[in-house]
Every structure is written in C-alpha cells, then in structure tokens.
Short mmCIF file of C-alpha atoms in Angstrom, two decimals:
data_model
loop_
_atom_site.label_atom_id
_atom_site.label_comp_id
_atom_site.label_asym_id
_atom_site.label_seq_id
_atom_site.Cartn_x
_atom_site.Cartn_y
_atom_site.Cartn_z
CA GLY A 1 6.45 10.64 9.29
CA ASP A 2 3.78 9.21 11.65
CA ARG A 3 3.16 6.12 9.44
CA LYS A 4 -0.63 6.67 9.47
CA PRO A 5 -2.41 6.08 6.15
CA ARG A 6 -4.50 8.98 4.91
CA VAL A 7 -7.32 9.53 2.43
CA TYR A 8 -6.68 12.52 0.18
CA ARG A 9 -8.94 14.52 -2.11
CA VAL A 10 -7.55 16.20 -5.22
CA TRP A 11 -9.07 17.50 -8.44
CA ALA A 12 -8.65 15.07 -11.34
CA ASP A 13 -7.25 17.85 -13.56
CA GLY A 14 -4.42 18.42 -11.07
CA ALA A 15 -5.58 21.91 -10.16
CA GLY A 16 -4.99 22.81 -6.53
CA SER A 17 -3.25 20.74 -3.95
CA ALA A 18 -4.19 17.44 -2.34
CA GLU A 19 -6.04 17.79 0.94
CA VAL A 20 -6.31 15.21 3.69
CA VAL A 21 -9.94 14.29 4.42
CA GLY A 22 -9.23 11.60 7.00
CA PHE A 23 -7.08 8.77 8.24
CA GLY A 24 -7.58 5.47 6.41
CA GLN A 25 -6.72 3.45 3.32
CA ASP A 26 -8.24 1.51 0.41
CA ALA A 27 -10.76 4.28 -0.23
CA ASP A 28 -13.55 4.01 -2.80
CA TRP A 29 -15.67 7.02 -3.79
CA LEU A 30 -19.37 6.77 -4.59
CA GLN A 31 -19.96 9.80 -6.76
CA ALA A 32 -23.77 9.56 -6.66
CA SER A 33 -23.87 10.21 -2.91
CA GLU A 34 -20.54 11.99 -2.45
CA ARG A 35 -19.53 9.26 0.06
CA ILE A 36 -16.21 7.50 0.58
CA VAL A 37 -15.85 4.01 2.05
CA TYR A 38 -12.46 3.05 3.45
CA LYS A 39 -10.55 0.88 5.91
CA GLY A 40 -9.90 2.87 9.06
CA CYS A 41 -10.33 3.39 12.79
CA ASN A 42 -11.83 6.00 15.08
CA ASP A 43 -9.88 9.12 16.10
CA ILE A 44 -7.94 7.31 18.84
CA GLY A 45 -6.99 4.33 16.66
CA GLU A 46 -9.64 1.94 17.97
CA ALA A 47 -12.86 0.44 16.55
CA CYS A 48 -11.04 -0.49 13.34
CA GLY A 49 -12.94 -1.86 10.35
CA LEU A 50 -14.74 -0.30 7.42
CA TRP A 51 -15.94 3.27 7.69
CA SER A 52 -17.72 5.77 5.46
CA MET A 53 -17.54 9.55 5.34
CA ALA A 54 -18.69 12.46 3.24
CA ASN A 55 -16.14 13.47 0.60
CA ASP A 56 -15.05 16.40 2.78
CA GLY A 57 -14.19 14.10 5.71
CA SER A 58 -17.29 14.85 7.77
CA GLU A 59 -20.04 12.43 8.83
CA ARG A 60 -17.68 9.55 9.67
CA THR A 61 -19.65 6.37 10.33
CA ALA A 62 -18.39 2.91 11.33
CA LEU A 63 -19.75 0.18 9.05
CA THR A 64 -17.96 -2.92 10.40
CA ASP A 65 -15.94 -3.73 13.50
CA SER A 66 -13.40 -6.25 12.20
CA ALA A 67 -9.88 -4.88 11.72
CA GLY A 68 -9.25 -7.48 8.99
CA ASP A 69 -11.94 -6.02 6.72
CA SER A 70 -10.30 -4.29 3.75
CA ARG A 71 -10.53 -3.26 0.09
CA PRO A 72 -14.13 -1.99 0.29
CA ARG A 73 -15.92 -1.27 -3.00
CA TRP A 74 -19.33 0.36 -3.42
CA SER A 75 -22.06 -1.20 -5.48
CA PRO A 76 -23.17 1.24 -8.21
CA ALA A 77 -26.31 2.26 -6.29
CA GLY A 78 -24.49 2.52 -2.95
CA ASP A 79 -26.73 0.00 -1.21
CA PHE A 80 -23.92 -2.56 -0.72
CA VAL A 81 -20.21 -2.53 0.06
CA TYR A 82 -18.14 -5.50 -1.11
CA PHE A 83 -14.93 -6.25 0.76
CA MET A 84 -12.39 -8.90 1.69
CA SER A 85 -11.39 -10.03 5.16
CA ASP A 86 -8.85 -12.41 6.65
CA GLN A 87 -10.20 -12.28 10.20
CA ARG A 88 -13.84 -13.28 9.88
CA ASP A 89 -13.43 -16.92 8.81
CA GLY A 90 -9.75 -17.80 9.01
CA ASN A 91 -8.49 -16.87 5.52
CA TRP A 92 -9.13 -14.28 2.84
CA GLU A 93 -12.79 -14.46 1.76
CA LEU A 94 -15.22 -11.98 0.15
CA TYR A 95 -18.22 -10.41 1.85
CA ARG A 96 -21.10 -8.07 1.09
CA LEU A 97 -22.33 -5.48 3.57
CA GLU A 98 -25.89 -4.19 3.22
CA VAL A 99 -25.41 -0.54 4.17
CA ALA A 100 -28.98 0.11 5.41
CA SER A 101 -29.14 -2.83 7.82
CA GLY A 102 -25.47 -3.55 8.53
CA ALA A 103 -26.00 -7.22 7.61
CA VAL A 104 -22.86 -8.97 6.31
CA LEU A 105 -23.15 -11.87 3.86
CA ARG A 106 -20.20 -14.18 3.20
CA LEU A 107 -19.87 -14.55 -0.58
CA THR A 108 -17.00 -17.04 -0.87
CA ASP A 109 -16.16 -20.12 1.17
CA ASP A 110 -13.01 -21.86 0.01
CA PRO A 111 -9.69 -22.88 1.60
CA GLY A 112 -7.96 -20.87 -1.15
CA LEU A 113 -7.41 -17.12 -0.98
CA ASP A 114 -10.14 -14.91 -2.47
CA GLY A 115 -9.66 -11.16 -2.65
CA LEU A 116 -9.38 -7.80 -4.43
CA PRO A 117 -13.09 -7.42 -5.26
CA ALA A 118 -14.31 -5.25 -8.13
CA VAL A 119 -18.02 -4.66 -8.78
CA SER A 120 -19.48 -4.71 -12.28
CA PRO A 121 -20.92 -1.39 -13.51
CA ASP A 122 -24.45 -2.85 -13.39
CA GLY A 123 -23.91 -4.28 -9.89
CA ASN A 124 -24.83 -7.82 -10.91
CA ALA A 125 -21.39 -9.45 -10.58
CA ILE A 126 -18.06 -9.17 -8.82
CA ALA A 127 -14.62 -9.94 -10.15
CA PHE A 128 -11.81 -11.07 -7.87
CA VAL A 129 -8.57 -13.00 -7.78
CA THR A 130 -8.29 -16.45 -6.24
CA ASN A 131 -5.77 -19.25 -5.92
CA ARG A 132 -8.37 -21.95 -5.22
CA SER A 133 -7.41 -23.86 -8.40
CA GLY A 134 -3.76 -24.08 -7.35
CA ALA A 135 -2.86 -21.18 -9.64
CA TRP A 136 -3.89 -17.52 -9.44
CA ASP A 137 -7.01 -16.77 -11.48
CA LEU A 138 -9.18 -13.77 -12.27
CA VAL A 139 -12.80 -14.89 -11.86
CA THR A 140 -16.31 -13.49 -11.66
CA ALA A 141 -19.27 -14.53 -9.52
CA PRO A 142 -22.84 -13.29 -9.05
CA ALA A 143 -23.02 -10.27 -6.73
CA GLN A 144 -25.03 -12.29 -4.20
CA GLY A 145 -22.46 -15.13 -4.27
CA GLY A 146 -22.42 -18.35 -6.26
CA PRO A 147 -20.29 -20.30 -8.70
CA VAL A 148 -17.23 -18.63 -10.19
CA THR A 149 -16.42 -18.24 -13.88
CA LEU A 150 -12.79 -18.15 -14.96
CA ILE A 151 -11.92 -14.98 -16.88
CA HIS A 152 -8.14 -15.25 -17.07
CA ARG A 153 -5.43 -17.47 -15.61
CA LEU A 154 -2.84 -15.23 -13.95
CA GLY A 155 -0.40 -18.06 -13.28
CA ALA A 156 1.14 -20.06 -10.49
CA ASP A 157 3.07 -17.10 -9.09
CA PHE A 158 1.33 -13.84 -8.21
CA PRO A 159 3.80 -12.26 -5.78
CA ASN A 160 2.59 -9.65 -3.34
CA TRP A 161 -1.00 -10.16 -4.45
CA LEU A 162 -2.24 -7.85 -1.69
CA ASP A 163 -0.33 -4.97 -3.29
CA HIS A 164 -2.58 -5.13 -6.37
CA GLY A 165 -6.13 -4.02 -7.07
CA LEU A 166 -8.91 -4.45 -9.61
CA ASP A 167 -11.38 -2.07 -11.23
CA TRP A 168 -14.28 -2.97 -13.49
CA THR A 169 -15.35 -0.33 -16.00
CA ASN A 170 -17.37 -0.28 -19.19
#
C-alpha cells in the first residue's frame, strides 16, 4: 500500500513465510559472503544508489550515490558489482564497481542503450542487451570492458526492455 519496493527472504523449498529484510529492488545475493546488493536509499529515502546488506537486513552500506544506478550483479568472488545506469553519462551504459575501493569503471560507451548485465560464472565476461546495431541484441563482452560479441539477435522490437532480466548459469 505504501508503494515502496522491498527485498524479501524466503526459503527456496517454500517452507515458512517471506520476511522483509529491507527496502529496495533489483536484489542479487552473493551466497559466499551472505551479502545482498540492491538498488535502494537510506531510511529516510535519501542517498539513493546501490547498497549492500547482510542477508538478514543488517549491516547496510551505501556503495554508490547515483539514483540512476540499477540492476546490480555480483561477480562470483564478490570483489566487483556490475550495474547499469542512465544518469552517469546520459543514456543507459554498463559499469563495474570495485567493492574494496569504491572505484567505478565505465564498461560501455555507445549512443545505443546497454543494460541488464549478467556475469559469467567464472567472472571473465558479462552478457547484456543492447540496441546499438539498430536492433535489440544479446551480446557478451570481457568483464573489464571491450569489444562485444553477438550471441543472439532479439529483433527490432523489444518492448518494455527494462522489465526483463538476464542470468548466466552453467
């Protein structure tokens, strides 16, 4: 009823009920460290950007301070967070945050839209969607940025592309 997005925790087997662990959206869980990265704000709705927290909702930490940062995804080792943003450079581009230092590296630089990052299981590449060719494509690129490789042409029309997401599994 309050229109605030929430991050929930629930057992995969469906046992028990879902519990709210914090306000936010686009959450990604890093099992190795029991941490969640998500798009959110502080308790009074300010300082919006990417945040991390323990899987019980404690230890909330701001990672970025741009409200346009979204769709964060952990690298397998948890040393980087990949995300997309429409407010850092004028259109949707991909970025990599080094968690230890807070340094942000721009990975894509194209007038087209780049978004919905997914990290390879070995952490060496990212997949994402882009319309830089004039049609929507699923592509990959090195995790540190670089040339893209076409994986699949999605087509000229990819309505509501921001409502979709990608995962990369073995």
